[in-house]
PDB file of C-alpha atoms in Angstrom:
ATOM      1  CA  UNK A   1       0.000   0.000   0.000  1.00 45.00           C
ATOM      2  CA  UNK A   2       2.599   2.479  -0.948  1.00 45.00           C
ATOM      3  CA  UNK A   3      -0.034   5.201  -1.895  1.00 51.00           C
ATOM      4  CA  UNK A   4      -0.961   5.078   1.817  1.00 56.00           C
ATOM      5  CA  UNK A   5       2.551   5.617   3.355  1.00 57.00           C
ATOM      6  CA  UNK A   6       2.067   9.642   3.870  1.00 60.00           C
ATOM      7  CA  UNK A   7      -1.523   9.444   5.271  1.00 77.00           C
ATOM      8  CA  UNK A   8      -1.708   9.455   9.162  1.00 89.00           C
ATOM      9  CA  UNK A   9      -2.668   6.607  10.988  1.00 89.00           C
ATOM     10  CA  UNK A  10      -6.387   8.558  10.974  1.00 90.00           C
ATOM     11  CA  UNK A  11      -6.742   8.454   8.098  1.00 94.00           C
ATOM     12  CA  UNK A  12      -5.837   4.972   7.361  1.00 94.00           C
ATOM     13  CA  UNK A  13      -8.192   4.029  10.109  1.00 94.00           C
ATOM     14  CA  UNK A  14     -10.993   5.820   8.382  1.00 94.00           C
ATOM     15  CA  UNK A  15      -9.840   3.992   5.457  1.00 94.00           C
ATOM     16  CA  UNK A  16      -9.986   0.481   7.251  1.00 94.00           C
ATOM     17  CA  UNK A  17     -12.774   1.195   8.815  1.00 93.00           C
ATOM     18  CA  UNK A  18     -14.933   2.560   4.928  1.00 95.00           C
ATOM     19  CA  UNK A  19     -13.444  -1.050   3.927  1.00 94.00           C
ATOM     20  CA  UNK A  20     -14.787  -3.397   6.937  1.00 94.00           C
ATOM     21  CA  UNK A  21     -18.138  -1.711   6.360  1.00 93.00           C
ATOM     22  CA  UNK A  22     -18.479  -2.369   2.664  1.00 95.00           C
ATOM     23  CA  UNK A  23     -17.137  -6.000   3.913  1.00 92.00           C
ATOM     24  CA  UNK A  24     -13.744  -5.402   1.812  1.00 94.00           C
ATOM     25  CA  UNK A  25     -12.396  -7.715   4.655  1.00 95.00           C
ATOM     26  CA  UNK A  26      -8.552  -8.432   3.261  1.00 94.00           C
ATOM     27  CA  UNK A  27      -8.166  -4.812   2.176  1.00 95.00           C
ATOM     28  CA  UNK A  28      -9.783  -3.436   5.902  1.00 96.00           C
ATOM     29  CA  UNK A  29      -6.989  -5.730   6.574  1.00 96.00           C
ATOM     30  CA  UNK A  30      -4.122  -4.944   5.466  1.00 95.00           C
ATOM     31  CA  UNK A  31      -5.102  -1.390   6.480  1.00 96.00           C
ATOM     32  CA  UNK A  32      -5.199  -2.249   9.930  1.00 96.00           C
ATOM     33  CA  UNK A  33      -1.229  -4.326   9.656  1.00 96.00           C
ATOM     34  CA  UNK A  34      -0.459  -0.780   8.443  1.00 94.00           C
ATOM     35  CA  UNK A  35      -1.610   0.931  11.558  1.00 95.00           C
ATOM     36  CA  UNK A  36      -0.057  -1.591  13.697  1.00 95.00           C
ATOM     37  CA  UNK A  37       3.339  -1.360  12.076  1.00 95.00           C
ATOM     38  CA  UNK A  38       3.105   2.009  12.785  1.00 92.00           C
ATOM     39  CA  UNK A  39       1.301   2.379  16.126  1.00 93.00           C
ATOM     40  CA  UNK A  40       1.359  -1.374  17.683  1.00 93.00           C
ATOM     41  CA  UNK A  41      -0.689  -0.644  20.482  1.00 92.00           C
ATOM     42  CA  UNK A  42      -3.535   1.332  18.817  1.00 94.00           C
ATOM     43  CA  UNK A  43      -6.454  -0.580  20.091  1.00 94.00           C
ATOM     44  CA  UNK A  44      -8.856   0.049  18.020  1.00 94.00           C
ATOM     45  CA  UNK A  45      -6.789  -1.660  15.079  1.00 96.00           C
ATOM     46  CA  UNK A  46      -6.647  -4.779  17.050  1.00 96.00           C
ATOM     47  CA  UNK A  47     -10.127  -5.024  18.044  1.00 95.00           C
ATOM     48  CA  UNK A  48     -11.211  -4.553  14.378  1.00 96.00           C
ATOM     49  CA  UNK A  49      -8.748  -6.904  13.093  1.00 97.00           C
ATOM     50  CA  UNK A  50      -9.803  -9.252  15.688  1.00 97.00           C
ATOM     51  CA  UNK A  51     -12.952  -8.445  14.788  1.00 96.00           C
ATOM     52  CA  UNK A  52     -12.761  -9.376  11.122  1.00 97.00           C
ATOM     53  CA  UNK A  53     -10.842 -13.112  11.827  1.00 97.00           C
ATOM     54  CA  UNK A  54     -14.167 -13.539  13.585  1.00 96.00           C
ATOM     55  CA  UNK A  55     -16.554 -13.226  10.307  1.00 94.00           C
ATOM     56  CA  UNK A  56     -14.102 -15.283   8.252  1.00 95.00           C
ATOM     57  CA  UNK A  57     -13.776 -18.052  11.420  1.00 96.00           C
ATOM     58  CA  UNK A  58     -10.362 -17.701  11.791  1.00 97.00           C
ATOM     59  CA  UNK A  59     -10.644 -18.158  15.389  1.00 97.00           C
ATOM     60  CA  UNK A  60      -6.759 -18.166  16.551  1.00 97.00           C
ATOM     61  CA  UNK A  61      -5.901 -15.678  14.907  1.00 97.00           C
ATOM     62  CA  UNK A  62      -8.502 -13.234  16.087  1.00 97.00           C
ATOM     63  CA  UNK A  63      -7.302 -15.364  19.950  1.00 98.00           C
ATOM     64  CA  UNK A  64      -3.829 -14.038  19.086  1.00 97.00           C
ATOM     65  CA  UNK A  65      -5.339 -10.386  18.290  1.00 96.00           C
ATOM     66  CA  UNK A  66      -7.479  -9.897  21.458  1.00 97.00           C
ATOM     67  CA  UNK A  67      -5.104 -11.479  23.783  1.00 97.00           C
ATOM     68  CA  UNK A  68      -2.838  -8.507  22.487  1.00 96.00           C
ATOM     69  CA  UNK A  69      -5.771  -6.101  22.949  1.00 96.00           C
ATOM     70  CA  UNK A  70      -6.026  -7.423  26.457  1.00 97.00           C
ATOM     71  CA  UNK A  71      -2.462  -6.792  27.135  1.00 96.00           C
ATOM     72  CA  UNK A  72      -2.573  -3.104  26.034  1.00 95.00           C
ATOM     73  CA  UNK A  73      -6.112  -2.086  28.076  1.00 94.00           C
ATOM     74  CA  UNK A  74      -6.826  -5.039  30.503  1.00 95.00           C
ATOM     75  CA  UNK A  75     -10.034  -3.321  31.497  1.00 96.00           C
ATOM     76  CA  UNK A  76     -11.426  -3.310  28.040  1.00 95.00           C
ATOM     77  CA  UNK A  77     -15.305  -5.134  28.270  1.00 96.00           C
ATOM     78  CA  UNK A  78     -15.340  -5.973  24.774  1.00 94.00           C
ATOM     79  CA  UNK A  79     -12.210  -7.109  23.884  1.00 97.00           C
ATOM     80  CA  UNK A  80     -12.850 -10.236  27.131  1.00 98.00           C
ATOM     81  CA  UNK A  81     -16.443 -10.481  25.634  1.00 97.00           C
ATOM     82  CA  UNK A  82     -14.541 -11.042  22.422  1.00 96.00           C
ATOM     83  CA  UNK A  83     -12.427 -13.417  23.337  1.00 98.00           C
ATOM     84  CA  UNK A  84     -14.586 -15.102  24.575  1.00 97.00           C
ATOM     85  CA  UNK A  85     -16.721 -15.529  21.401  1.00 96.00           C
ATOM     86  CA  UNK A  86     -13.719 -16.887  19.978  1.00 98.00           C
ATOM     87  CA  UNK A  87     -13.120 -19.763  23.066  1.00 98.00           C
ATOM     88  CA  UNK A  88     -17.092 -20.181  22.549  1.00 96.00           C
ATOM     89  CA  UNK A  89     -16.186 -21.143  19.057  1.00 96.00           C
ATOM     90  CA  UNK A  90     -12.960 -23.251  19.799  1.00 97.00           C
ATOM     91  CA  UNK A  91     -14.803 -25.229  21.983  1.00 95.00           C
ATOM     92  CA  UNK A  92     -12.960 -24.253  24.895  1.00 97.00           C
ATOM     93  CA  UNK A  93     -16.158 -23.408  27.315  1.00 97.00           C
ATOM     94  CA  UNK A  94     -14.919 -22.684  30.690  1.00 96.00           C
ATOM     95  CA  UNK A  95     -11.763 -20.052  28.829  1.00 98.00           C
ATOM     96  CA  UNK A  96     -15.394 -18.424  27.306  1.00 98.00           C
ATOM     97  CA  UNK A  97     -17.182 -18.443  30.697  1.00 97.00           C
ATOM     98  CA  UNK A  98     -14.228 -16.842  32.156  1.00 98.00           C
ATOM     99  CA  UNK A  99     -13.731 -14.457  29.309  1.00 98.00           C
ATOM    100  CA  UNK A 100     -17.681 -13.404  29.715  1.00 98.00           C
ATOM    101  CA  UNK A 101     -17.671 -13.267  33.444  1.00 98.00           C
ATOM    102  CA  UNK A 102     -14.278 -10.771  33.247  1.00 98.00           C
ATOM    103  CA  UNK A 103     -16.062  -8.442  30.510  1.00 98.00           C
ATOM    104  CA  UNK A 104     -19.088  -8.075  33.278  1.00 98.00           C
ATOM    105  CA  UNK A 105     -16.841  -7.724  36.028  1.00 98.00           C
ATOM    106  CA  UNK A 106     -15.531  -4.377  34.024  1.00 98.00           C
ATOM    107  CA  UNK A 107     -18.756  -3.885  32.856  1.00 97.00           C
ATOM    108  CA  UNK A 108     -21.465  -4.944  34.584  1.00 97.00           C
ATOM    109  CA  UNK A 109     -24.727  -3.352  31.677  1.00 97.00           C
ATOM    110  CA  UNK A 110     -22.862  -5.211  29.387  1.00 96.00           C
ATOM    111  CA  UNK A 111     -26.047  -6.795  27.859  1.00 96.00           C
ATOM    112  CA  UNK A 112     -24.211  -9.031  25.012  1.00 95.00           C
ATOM    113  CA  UNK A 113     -21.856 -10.491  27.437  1.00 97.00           C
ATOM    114  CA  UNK A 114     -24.806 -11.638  30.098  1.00 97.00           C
ATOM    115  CA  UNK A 115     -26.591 -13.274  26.691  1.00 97.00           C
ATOM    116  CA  UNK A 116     -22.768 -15.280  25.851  1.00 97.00           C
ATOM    117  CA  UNK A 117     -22.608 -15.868  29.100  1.00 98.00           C
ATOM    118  CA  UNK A 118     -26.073 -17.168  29.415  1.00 97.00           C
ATOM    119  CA  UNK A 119     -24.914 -19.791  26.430  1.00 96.00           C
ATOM    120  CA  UNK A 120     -22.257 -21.266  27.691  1.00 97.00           C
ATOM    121  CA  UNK A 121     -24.581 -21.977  30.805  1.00 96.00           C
ATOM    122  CA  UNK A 122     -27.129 -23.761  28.354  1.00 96.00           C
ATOM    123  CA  UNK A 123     -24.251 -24.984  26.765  1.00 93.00           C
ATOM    124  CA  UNK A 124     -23.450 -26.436  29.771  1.00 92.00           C
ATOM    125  CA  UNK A 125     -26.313 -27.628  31.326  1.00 92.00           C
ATOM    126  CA  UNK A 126     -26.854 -24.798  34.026  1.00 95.00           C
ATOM    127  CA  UNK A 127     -30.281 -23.696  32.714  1.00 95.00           C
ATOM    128  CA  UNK A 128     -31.201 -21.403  35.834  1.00 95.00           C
ATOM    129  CA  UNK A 129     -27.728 -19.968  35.390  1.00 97.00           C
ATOM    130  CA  UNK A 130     -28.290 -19.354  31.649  1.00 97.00           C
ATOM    131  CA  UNK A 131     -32.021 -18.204  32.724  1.00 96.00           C
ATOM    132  CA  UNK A 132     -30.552 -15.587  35.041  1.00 97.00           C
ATOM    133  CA  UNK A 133     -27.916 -14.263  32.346  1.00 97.00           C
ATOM    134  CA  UNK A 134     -30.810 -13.978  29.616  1.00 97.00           C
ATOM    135  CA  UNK A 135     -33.197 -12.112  31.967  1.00 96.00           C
ATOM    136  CA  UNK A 136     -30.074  -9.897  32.548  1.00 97.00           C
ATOM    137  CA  UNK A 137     -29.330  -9.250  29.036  1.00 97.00           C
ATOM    138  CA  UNK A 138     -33.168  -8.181  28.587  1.00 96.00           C
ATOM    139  CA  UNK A 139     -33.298  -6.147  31.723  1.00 96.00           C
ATOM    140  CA  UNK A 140     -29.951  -4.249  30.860  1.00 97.00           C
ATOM    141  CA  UNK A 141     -30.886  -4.208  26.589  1.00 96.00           C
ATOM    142  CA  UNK A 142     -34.833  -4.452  26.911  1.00 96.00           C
ATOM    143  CA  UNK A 143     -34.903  -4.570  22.593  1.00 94.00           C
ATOM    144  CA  UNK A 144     -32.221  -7.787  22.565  1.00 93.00           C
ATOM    145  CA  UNK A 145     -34.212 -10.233  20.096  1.00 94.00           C
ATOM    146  CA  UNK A 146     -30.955 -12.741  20.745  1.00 94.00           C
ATOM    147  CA  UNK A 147     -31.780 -12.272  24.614  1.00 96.00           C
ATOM    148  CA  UNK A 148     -35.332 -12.840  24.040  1.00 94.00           C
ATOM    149  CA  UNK A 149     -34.955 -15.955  21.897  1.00 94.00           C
ATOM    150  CA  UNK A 150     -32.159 -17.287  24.248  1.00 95.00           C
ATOM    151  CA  UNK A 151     -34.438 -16.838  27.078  1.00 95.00           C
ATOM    152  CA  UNK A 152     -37.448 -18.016  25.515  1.00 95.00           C
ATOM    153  CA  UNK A 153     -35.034 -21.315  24.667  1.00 94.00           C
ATOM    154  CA  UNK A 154     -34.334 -21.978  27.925  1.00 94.00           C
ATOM    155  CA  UNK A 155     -37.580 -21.507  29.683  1.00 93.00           C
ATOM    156  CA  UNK A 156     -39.125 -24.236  27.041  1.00 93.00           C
ATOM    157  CA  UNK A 157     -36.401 -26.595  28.687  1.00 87.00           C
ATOM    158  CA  UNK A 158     -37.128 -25.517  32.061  1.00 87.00           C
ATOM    159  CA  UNK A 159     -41.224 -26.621  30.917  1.00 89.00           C
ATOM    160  CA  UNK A 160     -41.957 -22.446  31.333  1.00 88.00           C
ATOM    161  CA  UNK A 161     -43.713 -23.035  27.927  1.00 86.00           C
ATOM    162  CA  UNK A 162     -46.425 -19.973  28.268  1.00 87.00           C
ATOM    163  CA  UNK A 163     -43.123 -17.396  29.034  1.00 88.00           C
ATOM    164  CA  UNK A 164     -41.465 -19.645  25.979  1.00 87.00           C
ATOM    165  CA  UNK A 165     -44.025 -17.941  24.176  1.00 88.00           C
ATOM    166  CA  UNK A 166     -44.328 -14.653  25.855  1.00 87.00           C
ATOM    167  CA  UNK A 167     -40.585 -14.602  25.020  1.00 88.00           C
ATOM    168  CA  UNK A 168     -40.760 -15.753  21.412  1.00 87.00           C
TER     169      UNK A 168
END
């Protein structure tokens, strides 16, 4: 990307950024390498990069990017609840649990990390547990349709099927 060299890392964020919107994943990319050669600690790089291993299921790399991410702002809610989407996805439950319970320790309205967390309870076999992090979710983000579904999931195991269907 020589015809980027003179732009500031800003710009070539804003660049990135244009690119992972219009879902030009390798160019957003290689736009965020740039920034990080540059600027290795610029967290916002990482957590998009991590971000976009995510959508193409390249799980250890985007492990590689948000431990990083981690390193450089420990108390960062989304990067944990990140990571632990990507554990979730390696199969590794109990690093996602941990991941989940971390991002609500530093954040405790994070709705979307109550809901993962609340799946890897299902997952699990803990449906009170997971019943507790749905209601959460919905108490916290009253307009989560994931929540709701999740919730409305768990309560049809639990034999709650009139709140299933409230939920659904």
């Amino acid at each position: 990307m020589d015809e980027n060299k003179n732009l500031t890392v800003e710009k070539i964020f804003s660049l990135a950024l244009n690119n992972h919107q219009k879902n030009n994943i390798e160019e957003a990319q290689d736009l965020y390498y740039q920034i990080l050669k540059i600027n290795p600690g610029h967290i916002h790089a990482l957590k998009n990069l991590g971000a976009t291993f995510i959508s193409q299921r390249e799980y250890l790399k985007a492990k590689d990017i948000y431990e990083k991410a981690i390193e450089i702002d420990s108390n960062s809610a989304d990067s944990y609840s990140n990571l632990g989407i990507v554990f979730k996805n390696l199969g590794e439950l109990q690093k996602a649990k941990d991941c989940f319970e971390k991002a609500i320790e530093i954040d405790p309205n994070f709705a979307n990390s109550h809901n993962n967390l609340g799946n890897i309870h299902a997952a699990i076999g803990e449906s009170q547990k997971a019943k507790d992090c749905f209601e959460k979710a919905i108490e916290i983000d009253p307009n989560s349709a994931s929540a709701y579904s999740n919730l409305g999931s768990i309560l049809c195991e639990l034999g709650e099927y009139q709140k299933a269907k409230d939920c659904f």
